CSV table of C-alpha atoms in Angstrom, one decimal:
chain,number,residue,atom,x,y,z
A,1,UNK,CA,30.6,-17.1,12.0
A,2,UNK,CA,27.7,-15.1,10.8
A,3,UNK,CA,26.7,-12.0,12.6
A,4,UNK,CA,23.2,-10.4,12.7
A,5,UNK,CA,23.2,-6.8,13.7
A,6,UNK,CA,20.5,-5.4,15.6
A,7,UNK,CA,19.6,-1.8,14.4
A,8,UNK,CA,19.5,-0.2,17.9
A,9,UNK,CA,22.5,-2.0,19.1
A,10,UNK,CA,24.2,-0.5,16.0
A,11,UNK,CA,23.2,2.9,16.6
A,12,UNK,CA,24.2,2.9,20.0
A,13,UNK,CA,27.7,1.5,19.1
A,14,UNK,CA,27.8,4.0,16.3
A,15,UNK,CA,26.7,7.0,18.7
A,16,UNK,CA,23.8,7.6,16.2
A,17,UNK,CA,20.9,7.2,18.6
A,18,UNK,CA,20.4,11.1,19.3
A,19,UNK,CA,20.9,11.7,15.5
A,20,UNK,CA,18.5,9.3,14.5
A,21,UNK,CA,16.0,10.4,16.8
A,22,UNK,CA,16.4,14.0,15.8
A,23,UNK,CA,16.1,13.1,12.3
A,24,UNK,CA,12.9,10.9,12.6
A,25,UNK,CA,11.4,13.9,14.8
A,26,UNK,CA,12.1,16.2,12.1
A,27,UNK,CA,10.7,14.1,9.4
A,28,UNK,CA,7.9,12.4,11.2
A,29,UNK,CA,6.9,14.2,14.2
A,30,UNK,CA,8.2,11.5,16.4
A,31,UNK,CA,11.0,9.2,17.0
A,32,UNK,CA,11.3,5.9,15.1
A,33,UNK,CA,10.8,2.8,17.2
A,34,UNK,CA,10.6,-0.6,16.3
A,35,UNK,CA,7.6,-3.0,17.6
A,36,UNK,CA,7.6,-6.8,17.9
A,37,UNK,CA,9.2,-10.1,19.4
A,38,UNK,CA,12.7,-10.4,17.9
A,39,UNK,CA,11.9,-14.2,18.1
A,40,UNK,CA,8.8,-14.1,16.2
A,41,UNK,CA,8.2,-13.9,12.5
A,42,UNK,CA,8.6,-10.3,11.3
A,43,UNK,CA,5.5,-8.3,10.4
A,44,UNK,CA,5.1,-7.2,6.9
A,45,UNK,CA,2.8,-5.4,4.7
A,46,UNK,CA,2.0,-5.3,1.0
A,47,UNK,CA,-0.1,-2.5,-0.6
A,48,UNK,CA,-1.9,-3.6,-3.9
A,49,UNK,CA,-3.1,-0.4,-5.5
A,50,UNK,CA,-5.4,-0.8,-8.8
A,51,UNK,CA,-6.7,2.1,-10.9
A,52,UNK,CA,-10.0,3.2,-11.3
A,53,UNK,CA,-12.5,1.4,-9.0
A,54,UNK,CA,-15.0,-1.6,-8.7
A,55,UNK,CA,-18.7,-1.1,-9.3
A,56,UNK,CA,-21.2,-1.5,-6.4
A,57,UNK,CA,-22.9,-4.4,-7.8
A,58,UNK,CA,-19.5,-6.4,-8.7
A,59,UNK,CA,-17.9,-6.1,-5.4
A,60,UNK,CA,-20.7,-5.7,-2.4
A,61,UNK,CA,-22.3,-8.5,-0.7
A,62,UNK,CA,-25.8,-8.5,0.6
A,63,UNK,CA,-26.5,-8.7,3.9
A,64,UNK,CA,-30.3,-9.4,4.4
A,65,UNK,CA,-31.8,-9.1,7.7
A,66,UNK,CA,-29.3,-7.2,9.2
A,67,UNK,CA,-29.5,-3.5,10.3
A,68,UNK,CA,-28.2,-0.6,8.1
A,69,UNK,CA,-28.1,1.9,10.7
A,70,UNK,CA,-25.0,0.3,12.7
A,71,UNK,CA,-21.9,-1.5,11.6
A,72,UNK,CA,-22.5,-5.3,11.1
A,73,UNK,CA,-20.6,-8.0,10.0
A,74,UNK,CA,-21.2,-11.6,8.6
A,75,UNK,CA,-18.9,-14.8,8.6
A,76,UNK,CA,-17.6,-15.6,5.1
A,77,UNK,CA,-17.2,-19.3,6.1
A,78,UNK,CA,-21.0,-19.8,6.1
A,79,UNK,CA,-21.2,-18.3,2.4
A,80,UNK,CA,-21.5,-20.4,-0.7
A,81,UNK,CA,-19.3,-19.2,-3.7
A,82,UNK,CA,-22.4,-17.8,-5.5
A,83,UNK,CA,-23.4,-15.9,-2.4
A,84,UNK,CA,-20.3,-13.8,-2.7
A,85,UNK,CA,-19.9,-11.2,-5.1
A,86,UNK,CA,-18.3,-11.4,-8.5
A,87,UNK,CA,-15.1,-9.7,-7.7
A,88,UNK,CA,-15.1,-11.7,-4.2
A,89,UNK,CA,-15.8,-15.1,-5.7
A,90,UNK,CA,-12.2,-15.9,-6.6
A,91,UNK,CA,-11.2,-15.9,-2.8
A,92,UNK,CA,-13.8,-18.3,-1.8
A,93,UNK,CA,-11.2,-21.0,-1.2
A,94,UNK,CA,-9.3,-18.6,0.9
A,95,UNK,CA,-12.3,-16.7,2.4
A,96,UNK,CA,-11.0,-17.6,5.9
A,97,UNK,CA,-7.8,-15.3,5.2
A,98,UNK,CA,-9.6,-12.4,3.5
A,99,UNK,CA,-11.5,-9.3,5.2
A,100,UNK,CA,-13.7,-7.4,2.7
A,101,UNK,CA,-14.5,-4.1,4.3
A,102,UNK,CA,-17.7,-2.1,3.1
A,103,UNK,CA,-18.3,1.6,3.9
A,104,UNK,CA,-14.9,3.2,3.7
A,105,UNK,CA,-14.3,6.5,2.3
A,106,UNK,CA,-11.3,8.5,0.9
A,107,UNK,CA,-12.4,11.3,3.3
A,108,UNK,CA,-9.4,13.4,2.9
A,109,UNK,CA,-10.1,13.5,-1.1
A,110,UNK,CA,-13.4,14.9,-0.1
A,111,UNK,CA,-12.2,17.5,1.9
A,112,UNK,CA,-9.5,18.6,-0.5
A,113,UNK,CA,-12.1,18.8,-3.5
A,114,UNK,CA,-14.6,20.7,-1.3
A,115,UNK,CA,-11.5,23.5,-0.6
A,116,UNK,CA,-10.6,23.3,-4.2
A,117,UNK,CA,-14.2,24.1,-5.4
A,118,UNK,CA,-14.4,27.3,-7.1
A,119,UNK,CA,-10.8,28.1,-7.3
A,120,UNK,CA,-8.6,28.7,-10.8
A,121,UNK,CA,-5.2,27.6,-11.7
A,122,UNK,CA,-5.3,24.6,-9.6
A,123,UNK,CA,-5.5,20.8,-10.4
A,124,UNK,CA,-8.8,19.5,-9.3
A,125,UNK,CA,-9.0,16.5,-11.5
A,126,UNK,CA,-10.5,13.8,-9.4
A,127,UNK,CA,-8.2,11.2,-10.6
A,128,UNK,CA,-5.0,13.4,-9.8
A,129,UNK,CA,-6.3,14.4,-6.4
A,130,UNK,CA,-7.3,10.8,-5.5
A,131,UNK,CA,-3.8,9.4,-6.3
A,132,UNK,CA,-2.1,11.9,-4.4
A,133,UNK,CA,-4.3,11.2,-1.2
A,134,UNK,CA,-4.7,7.2,-1.8
A,135,UNK,CA,-1.6,6.6,0.5
A,136,UNK,CA,-0.9,9.9,2.0
A,137,UNK,CA,-4.3,11.0,3.4
A,138,UNK,CA,-3.0,14.6,3.0
A,139,UNK,CA,-3.9,17.6,1.1
A,140,UNK,CA,-2.4,17.4,-2.3
A,141,UNK,CA,0.5,19.7,-3.1
A,142,UNK,CA,-0.5,22.1,-5.7
A,143,UNK,CA,2.4,23.1,-8.2
A,144,UNK,CA,1.0,26.0,-10.2
A,145,UNK,CA,-1.3,26.4,-13.3
A,146,UNK,CA,-1.3,23.7,-15.7
A,147,UNK,CA,0.7,21.4,-13.4
A,148,UNK,CA,-0.5,18.3,-12.0
A,149,UNK,CA,-0.9,18.2,-8.0
A,150,UNK,CA,1.1,15.6,-6.3
A,151,UNK,CA,1.2,14.0,-2.9
A,152,UNK,CA,1.4,16.4,0.1
A,153,UNK,CA,3.0,14.2,2.5
A,154,UNK,CA,5.0,10.8,3.4
A,155,UNK,CA,2.7,8.1,2.3
A,156,UNK,CA,1.8,4.9,4.8
A,157,UNK,CA,4.0,2.5,2.8
A,158,UNK,CA,7.2,4.8,3.3
A,159,UNK,CA,6.0,5.6,6.8
A,160,UNK,CA,6.1,2.1,7.9
A,161,UNK,CA,9.2,1.3,5.8
A,162,UNK,CA,11.1,4.0,7.7
A,163,UNK,CA,9.9,2.9,11.0
A,164,UNK,CA,11.2,-0.9,10.3
A,165,UNK,CA,14.2,0.4,8.8
A,166,UNK,CA,17.5,-1.9,9.2
A,167,UNK,CA,20.8,-2.1,7.8
A,168,UNK,CA,20.9,-4.8,4.9
A,169,UNK,CA,17.3,-4.1,3.5
A,170,UNK,CA,15.3,-1.8,1.7
A,171,UNK,CA,13.0,0.4,3.7
A,172,UNK,CA,10.3,0.0,1.2
A,173,UNK,CA,9.9,-1.1,-2.4
A,174,UNK,CA,7.6,0.2,-5.0
A,175,UNK,CA,7.2,-1.7,-8.3
A,176,UNK,CA,4.6,-1.3,-11.0
A,177,UNK,CA,2.9,1.2,-13.5
A,178,UNK,CA,2.5,4.7,-13.2
A,179,UNK,CA,-1.5,5.6,-13.3
A,180,UNK,CA,-0.9,9.1,-14.6
A,181,UNK,CA,1.0,10.2,-11.3
A,182,UNK,CA,2.6,8.2,-8.1
A,183,UNK,CA,0.8,6.9,-5.2
A,184,UNK,CA,4.1,6.7,-3.0
A,185,UNK,CA,5.9,9.4,-1.4
A,186,UNK,CA,8.9,10.2,0.5
A,187,UNK,CA,7.6,13.5,1.8
A,188,UNK,CA,5.5,16.3,0.3
A,189,UNK,CA,6.4,16.6,-3.3
A,190,UNK,CA,8.7,13.9,-3.3
A,191,UNK,CA,7.8,10.7,-5.0
A,192,UNK,CA,9.4,7.5,-3.8
A,193,UNK,CA,11.6,5.5,-6.3
A,194,UNK,CA,9.3,3.2,-8.4
A,195,UNK,CA,10.7,0.5,-10.9
A,196,UNK,CA,8.4,-0.4,-13.8
A,197,UNK,CA,9.9,-3.5,-14.8
A,198,UNK,CA,10.2,-7.0,-12.7
A,199,UNK,CA,13.4,-7.7,-14.1
A,200,UNK,CA,15.0,-4.4,-13.3
A,201,UNK,CA,13.3,-4.5,-9.9
A,202,UNK,CA,15.1,-7.9,-9.2
A,203,UNK,CA,18.3,-6.5,-10.5
A,204,UNK,CA,17.9,-3.7,-8.0
A,205,UNK,CA,17.7,-6.3,-5.2
A,206,UNK,CA,20.9,-7.8,-6.7
A,207,UNK,CA,22.5,-4.3,-5.9
A,208,UNK,CA,26.0,-3.9,-7.0
A,209,UNK,CA,27.0,-7.5,-6.4
A,210,UNK,CA,29.6,-8.7,-9.2
A,211,UNK,CA,29.9,-12.4,-9.1
A,212,UNK,CA,33.3,-14.0,-9.0
A,213,UNK,CA,34.7,-15.4,-12.5
A,214,UNK,CA,33.9,-19.3,-12.2
A,215,UNK,CA,32.0,-21.7,-13.9
A,216,UNK,CA,31.0,-22.9,-10.3
A,217,UNK,CA,27.3,-22.5,-9.7
A,218,UNK,CA,26.5,-20.0,-6.9
A,219,UNK,CA,25.7,-21.4,-3.6
A,220,UNK,CA,22.0,-20.6,-2.0
A,221,UNK,CA,24.0,-18.4,0.6
A,222,UNK,CA,25.9,-16.6,-2.1
A,223,UNK,CA,22.7,-15.9,-4.1
A,224,UNK,CA,21.1,-14.3,-1.1
A,225,UNK,CA,24.1,-12.3,-0.2
A,226,UNK,CA,24.0,-10.9,-4.1
A,227,UNK,CA,20.5,-9.8,-3.4
A,228,UNK,CA,21.8,-7.7,-0.5
A,229,UNK,CA,23.2,-4.8,-1.8
A,230,UNK,CA,24.5,-1.6,0.1
A,231,UNK,CA,21.7,0.0,2.5
A,232,UNK,CA,23.2,3.3,1.7
A,233,UNK,CA,22.6,2.7,-1.9
A,234,UNK,CA,19.2,1.7,-1.2
A,235,UNK,CA,18.1,4.6,0.6
A,236,UNK,CA,20.0,7.2,-1.6
A,237,UNK,CA,17.1,9.4,-2.1
A,238,UNK,CA,15.6,9.1,1.3
A,239,UNK,CA,19.1,10.1,2.7
A,240,UNK,CA,19.0,13.1,0.2
A,241,UNK,CA,15.5,14.0,1.7
A,242,UNK,CA,16.5,13.7,5.2
A,243,UNK,CA,19.6,15.9,4.7
A,244,UNK,CA,17.7,18.9,3.1
A,245,UNK,CA,15.3,18.9,6.2
A,246,UNK,CA,18.3,19.2,8.7
A,247,UNK,CA,20.3,22.2,9.6
A,248,UNK,CA,24.0,22.7,8.7
A,249,UNK,CA,25.3,20.9,11.5
A,250,UNK,CA,22.9,17.9,11.4
A,251,UNK,CA,23.6,17.4,7.6
A,252,UNK,CA,27.3,17.4,8.4
A,253,UNK,CA,27.0,14.9,10.9
A,254,UNK,CA,24.7,12.5,8.8
A,255,UNK,CA,27.2,12.9,6.0
A,256,UNK,CA,30.0,11.8,8.6
A,257,UNK,CA,27.8,8.7,9.8
A,258,UNK,CA,26.8,7.7,6.2
A,259,UNK,CA,30.9,7.1,5.6
A,260,UNK,CA,31.2,5.3,8.8
A,261,UNK,CA,28.3,3.1,8.1
A,262,UNK,CA,29.6,2.5,4.6
A,263,UNK,CA,33.0,0.9,6.1
A,264,UNK,CA,30.9,-1.0,8.8
A,265,UNK,CA,28.7,-2.7,6.5
A,266,UNK,CA,31.4,-4.1,4.3
A,267,UNK,CA,32.6,-5.8,7.3
A,268,UNK,CA,29.3,-7.4,8.3
A,269,UNK,CA,28.0,-10.8,7.6
A,270,UNK,CA,24.2,-11.0,7.2
A,271,UNK,CA,22.2,-14.1,8.5
A,272,UNK,CA,20.3,-15.8,5.7
A,273,UNK,CA,16.8,-16.8,6.5
A,274,UNK,CA,16.2,-20.6,6.2
A,275,UNK,CA,12.9,-20.0,4.2
A,276,UNK,CA,14.4,-17.9,1.6
A,277,UNK,CA,14.7,-19.0,-2.0
A,278,UNK,CA,16.4,-16.3,-4.1
A,279,UNK,CA,15.3,-17.5,-7.4
A,280,UNK,CA,13.0,-15.1,-9.6
A,281,UNK,CA,11.2,-16.3,-13.0
A,282,UNK,CA,10.2,-13.5,-15.2
A,283,UNK,CA,7.1,-15.3,-16.9
A,284,UNK,CA,3.4,-15.0,-16.7
A,285,UNK,CA,1.7,-11.8,-16.4
A,286,UNK,CA,3.6,-9.1,-15.1
A,287,UNK,CA,1.5,-8.6,-12.1
A,288,UNK,CA,2.3,-12.2,-11.3
A,289,UNK,CA,5.9,-11.1,-11.7
A,290,UNK,CA,5.7,-8.6,-9.2
A,291,UNK,CA,4.0,-10.8,-6.7
A,292,UNK,CA,6.7,-13.3,-7.1
A,293,UNK,CA,9.4,-10.7,-6.6
A,294,UNK,CA,7.6,-9.6,-3.4
A,295,UNK,CA,7.4,-13.0,-2.0
A,296,UNK,CA,11.0,-13.4,-2.6
A,297,UNK,CA,12.0,-10.2,-1.2
A,298,UNK,CA,9.6,-10.6,1.7
A,299,UNK,CA,11.1,-14.3,2.5
A,300,UNK,CA,14.7,-13.2,2.0
A,301,UNK,CA,14.0,-10.4,4.6
A,302,UNK,CA,15.3,-7.7,1.8
A,303,UNK,CA,12.4,-5.5,2.7
A,304,UNK,CA,9.1,-5.6,4.9
A,305,UNK,CA,7.3,-3.2,2.9
A,306,UNK,CA,6.1,-3.7,-0.6
A,307,UNK,CA,3.8,-1.6,-2.7
A,308,UNK,CA,2.5,-3.0,-6.0
A,309,UNK,CA,0.9,-1.0,-8.7
A,310,UNK,CA,-0.7,-3.2,-11.4
A,311,UNK,CA,-0.8,-1.5,-14.9
A,312,UNK,CA,-4.4,-0.4,-16.1
A,313,UNK,CA,-5.8,-3.3,-18.1
A,314,UNK,CA,-6.1,-3.5,-21.9
A,315,UNK,CA,-9.8,-4.4,-22.7
A,316,UNK,CA,-8.6,-7.8,-24.2
A,317,UNK,CA,-7.0,-8.9,-21.1
A,318,UNK,CA,-10.8,-9.0,-19.5
A,319,UNK,CA,-12.3,-10.3,-22.9
A,320,UNK,CA,-13.5,-7.1,-24.5
A,321,UNK,CA,-12.2,-5.8,-28.0
A,322,UNK,CA,-9.0,-3.7,-28.4
A,323,UNK,CA,-10.8,-1.0,-29.7
A,324,UNK,CA,-12.8,-0.5,-26.5
A,325,UNK,CA,-11.4,2.0,-23.8
A,326,UNK,CA,-11.4,1.3,-20.2
A,327,UNK,CA,-11.6,5.0,-19.1
A,328,UNK,CA,-14.0,6.6,-21.6
A,329,UNK,CA,-15.9,3.7,-22.9
A,330,UNK,CA,-16.8,1.6,-19.8
A,331,UNK,CA,-15.8,3.2,-16.5
A,332,UNK,CA,-17.9,6.4,-16.9
A,333,UNK,CA,-21.0,4.8,-17.9
A,334,UNK,CA,-20.8,1.9,-15.5
A,335,UNK,CA,-22.8,3.5,-12.4
A,336,UNK,CA,-26.3,4.9,-12.7
A,337,UNK,CA,-25.5,8.1,-10.6
A,338,UNK,CA,-26.3,10.8,-13.0
A,339,UNK,CA,-22.6,11.1,-14.3
A,340,UNK,CA,-23.2,9.8,-17.7
A,341,UNK,CA,-25.9,7.8,-19.5
A,342,UNK,CA,-25.6,4.4,-17.7
A,343,UNK,CA,-24.8,1.5,-20.0
A,344,UNK,CA,-25.2,-2.2,-18.6
A,345,UNK,CA,-22.8,-3.2,-21.0
A,346,UNK,CA,-20.3,-0.9,-19.2
A,347,UNK,CA,-21.2,-2.1,-15.8
A,348,UNK,CA,-20.5,-5.9,-16.7
A,349,UNK,CA,-17.1,-4.7,-18.3
A,350,UNK,CA,-16.1,-2.9,-15.2
A,351,UNK,CA,-17.2,-6.1,-13.1
A,352,UNK,CA,-14.9,-8.4,-15.3
A,353,UNK,CA,-12.2,-5.9,-15.0
A,354,UNK,CA,-12.4,-6.2,-11.2
A,355,UNK,CA,-12.5,-10.0,-11.4
A,356,UNK,CA,-9.1,-10.1,-13.3
A,357,UNK,CA,-7.5,-8.1,-10.6
A,358,UNK,CA,-9.0,-10.3,-7.8
A,359,UNK,CA,-7.5,-13.4,-9.6
A,360,UNK,CA,-4.1,-11.7,-9.8
A,361,UNK,CA,-4.6,-10.6,-6.1
A,362,UNK,CA,-5.4,-14.1,-5.3
A,363,UNK,CA,-2.0,-15.5,-7.0
A,364,UNK,CA,-0.2,-13.0,-4.6
A,365,UNK,CA,-2.1,-14.4,-1.6
A,366,UNK,CA,-1.4,-18.0,-2.5
A,367,UNK,CA,2.4,-17.3,-3.2
A,368,UNK,CA,2.9,-15.9,0.3
A,369,UNK,CA,0.7,-18.9,1.8
A,370,UNK,CA,3.2,-21.2,0.0
A,371,UNK,CA,6.0,-20.0,2.4
A,372,UNK,CA,5.9,-21.7,5.7
A,373,UNK,CA,6.8,-19.7,8.7
A,374,UNK,CA,6.3,-20.2,12.5
A,375,UNK,CA,3.2,-22.3,13.1
A,376,UNK,CA,1.6,-21.0,9.8
A,377,UNK,CA,2.8,-19.4,6.7
A,378,UNK,CA,4.2,-16.0,5.6
A,379,UNK,CA,0.9,-14.8,4.9
A,380,UNK,CA,-0.2,-15.1,8.5
A,381,UNK,CA,2.5,-12.4,9.2
A,382,UNK,CA,2.0,-10.4,6.2
A,383,UNK,CA,-0.9,-7.9,5.9
A,384,UNK,CA,-1.9,-7.5,2.2
A,385,UNK,CA,-4.2,-4.5,1.3
A,386,UNK,CA,-6.3,-4.0,-1.8
A,387,UNK,CA,-7.1,-0.4,-2.5
A,388,UNK,CA,-8.5,1.2,-5.4
A,389,UNK,CA,-7.8,4.6,-6.8
A,390,UNK,CA,-11.4,5.8,-6.5
A,391,UNK,CA,-14.6,4.9,-4.8
A,392,UNK,CA,-16.3,4.2,-8.0
A,393,UNK,CA,-15.6,4.4,-11.7
A,394,UNK,CA,-17.5,7.3,-12.0
A,395,UNK,CA,-15.3,9.4,-9.7
A,396,UNK,CA,-17.1,8.9,-6.4
A,397,UNK,CA,-14.9,8.8,-3.3
A,398,UNK,CA,-17.3,6.9,-1.1
A,399,UNK,CA,-18.0,3.2,-0.8
A,400,UNK,CA,-14.3,2.2,-2.0
A,401,UNK,CA,-13.9,-1.5,-1.9
A,402,UNK,CA,-11.2,-2.2,0.5
A,403,UNK,CA,-10.0,-5.6,1.0
A,404,UNK,CA,-7.5,-7.0,3.6
A,405,UNK,CA,-5.9,-10.4,3.5
A,406,UNK,CA,-3.3,-12.4,5.7
A,407,UNK,CA,-2.0,-10.7,8.8
A,408,UNK,CA,-4.1,-13.2,10.9
A,409,UNK,CA,-2.2,-12.8,14.0
A,410,UNK,CA,-3.7,-9.1,14.3
A,411,UNK,CA,-6.6,-9.0,12.0
A,412,UNK,CA,-9.8,-11.1,12.0
A,413,UNK,CA,-10.4,-12.4,8.7
A,414,UNK,CA,-12.7,-14.6,7.6
A,415,UNK,CA,-15.7,-11.8,7.9
A,416,UNK,CA,-17.5,-9.4,5.7
A,417,UNK,CA,-17.5,-6.0,7.7
A,418,UNK,CA,-20.1,-3.5,6.6
A,419,UNK,CA,-19.7,0.2,8.3
A,420,UNK,CA,-22.7,2.2,9.0
A,421,UNK,CA,-23.0,5.2,6.7
A,422,UNK,CA,-23.2,7.7,9.7
A,423,UNK,CA,-21.2,10.6,8.0
A,424,UNK,CA,-22.6,13.0,5.3
A,425,UNK,CA,-19.9,14.8,3.3
A,426,UNK,CA,-20.5,14.4,-0.5
A,427,UNK,CA,-23.1,14.7,-3.3
A,428,UNK,CA,-23.5,12.3,-6.3
A,429,UNK,CA,-23.4,13.8,-9.8
A,430,UNK,CA,-27.1,14.0,-9.7
A,431,UNK,CA,-26.8,16.5,-6.6
A,432,UNK,CA,-27.9,13.5,-4.2
A,433,UNK,CA,-26.5,13.4,-0.7
A,434,UNK,CA,-24.0,10.7,0.0
A,435,UNK,CA,-23.4,9.4,3.5
A,436,UNK,CA,-20.3,7.2,4.1
A,437,UNK,CA,-18.5,5.2,6.8
A,438,UNK,CA,-14.9,5.9,8.3
A,439,UNK,CA,-12.2,7.3,6.7
A,440,UNK,CA,-9.4,5.2,4.7
A,441,UNK,CA,-6.6,6.9,6.9
A,442,UNK,CA,-8.3,5.1,9.9
A,443,UNK,CA,-7.3,2.0,8.5
A,444,UNK,CA,-3.9,3.1,8.1
A,445,UNK,CA,-3.8,3.9,11.9
A,446,UNK,CA,-5.0,0.4,12.4
A,447,UNK,CA,-2.2,-0.9,10.4
A,448,UNK,CA,0.3,1.3,12.5
A,449,UNK,CA,-1.3,-0.4,15.8
A,450,UNK,CA,-0.6,-4.0,14.1
A,451,UNK,CA,3.0,-3.2,14.1
A,452,UNK,CA,2.7,-2.0,17.8
A,453,UNK,CA,2.6,1.7,17.4
A,454,UNK,CA,0.3,3.8,19.3
A,455,UNK,CA,-0.6,6.8,16.7
A,456,UNK,CA,-4.1,8.0,16.9
A,457,UNK,CA,-4.1,9.5,13.3
A,458,UNK,CA,-2.3,9.4,9.9
A,459,UNK,CA,-2.4,12.2,7.7
A,460,UNK,CA,-5.1,14.8,8.5
A,461,UNK,CA,-6.7,14.8,12.1
A,462,UNK,CA,-9.8,16.0,10.7
A,463,UNK,CA,-11.4,16.8,7.3
A,464,UNK,CA,-13.5,20.1,6.6
A,465,UNK,CA,-16.8,19.8,4.7
A,466,UNK,CA,-17.8,22.2,2.0
A,467,UNK,CA,-20.0,23.9,4.8
A,468,UNK,CA,-17.0,24.6,7.1
A,469,UNK,CA,-17.9,21.8,9.7
A,470,UNK,CA,-15.2,19.1,10.3
A,471,UNK,CA,-14.9,15.3,10.3
A,472,UNK,CA,-12.6,13.8,13.0
A,473,UNK,CA,-10.7,10.9,11.2
A,474,UNK,CA,-8.5,10.2,14.1
A,475,UNK,CA,-8.7,6.5,15.8
A,476,UNK,CA,-8.6,2.9,14.6
A,477,UNK,CA,-11.3,0.5,13.2
A,478,UNK,CA,-11.4,-1.6,16.1
A,479,UNK,CA,-13.9,-4.0,14.3
A,480,UNK,CA,-11.3,-5.3,12.2
A,481,UNK,CA,-8.6,-6.7,14.6
A,482,UNK,CA,-8.3,-9.0,17.5
């Protein structure tokens, strides 16, 4: 007989409810709860974080005839492929499953940079500050003269992973490259574990399983059980982080319960999802390998949260000479905003750079969509979020290309949404004022609502402008969901 262990019943049986609540309150400011119908397909999320940014002419869609002083939308279903922007054209066949959002700003970055202006001995590099903020929406943690700043709080992927935590699966998996510094954090100054090779990531999922010495091929159930290593091994760093945040008595109890859980998990059987196929092929582009691995891990319920960080592309990958430099040669001269002399060749190169990522993102969606689940596919119950490190390749932090796909039981996909730019909080490199729409952190609040939680903010509650006035960044983006 196979046993499925519900985490809440497990905690009650172990006498861990109070400890779990106390630990969650210490780390998160609230108790961890779990949302959703146990009989429905689980809700999942994948973050796809690419370096640099798209150029405006490469990704935004013109909406002629619609007002610019308020939030508007247009159905993607009525648009031909050529009416979509170059970066969005690859999604034409799946346009009913995507939701491009125009006007989003990395508002917390703007506030942090305003506060850092004029200071010495700090890291105000736009790339570093942006990466520290992208998934945390928190003031970056400065680490002294000459040191790179780092995330100042728990990132959204780790937050969701902690809340949906269950024995027998990873809270959250982070796979891919390191763009100078991490995006994902367990807490302030504590980068989440990241695996930079798909085969090593697959081996991670295999855990400590040692197959029997036999020539008999492993059964499907045996391969799946091989993927489910010890939950305590999977969350070792999270355990250590929590232990340091608790008092001596709390830490002692945590150690005792860890030993009890270790004994119990050895005795538990874990149900095998019928849709799970634990086979991984390390072929094709490395981004596709991570996407294949994410599909495997999600379909086998080994995790419900994945962050993929694709590598910065080599110029030859998107059709340019190997001697070119994405950052110095193309990015900084790709936008006519007073940063550096504008070069149309650089603009075209950054458009092609974005198209390559679009094609890889599309491949991820197609993999998720190929897994039947409930009355639809796994893509319907998995929200996939494409975020860029910056708002523009020239280090602006407004009008960041933001794309949601899947999660169709909550998000209203098949539309292009343009938010009104009714907030002024930045200047371009020529000294011209920039206005922008809502904060990226409000999209994160909307994601939390999709899981059934009632948070009104993630990260900062308000952002202070350079003139001392504040921007309220609480609330959801109601226009995006049902």
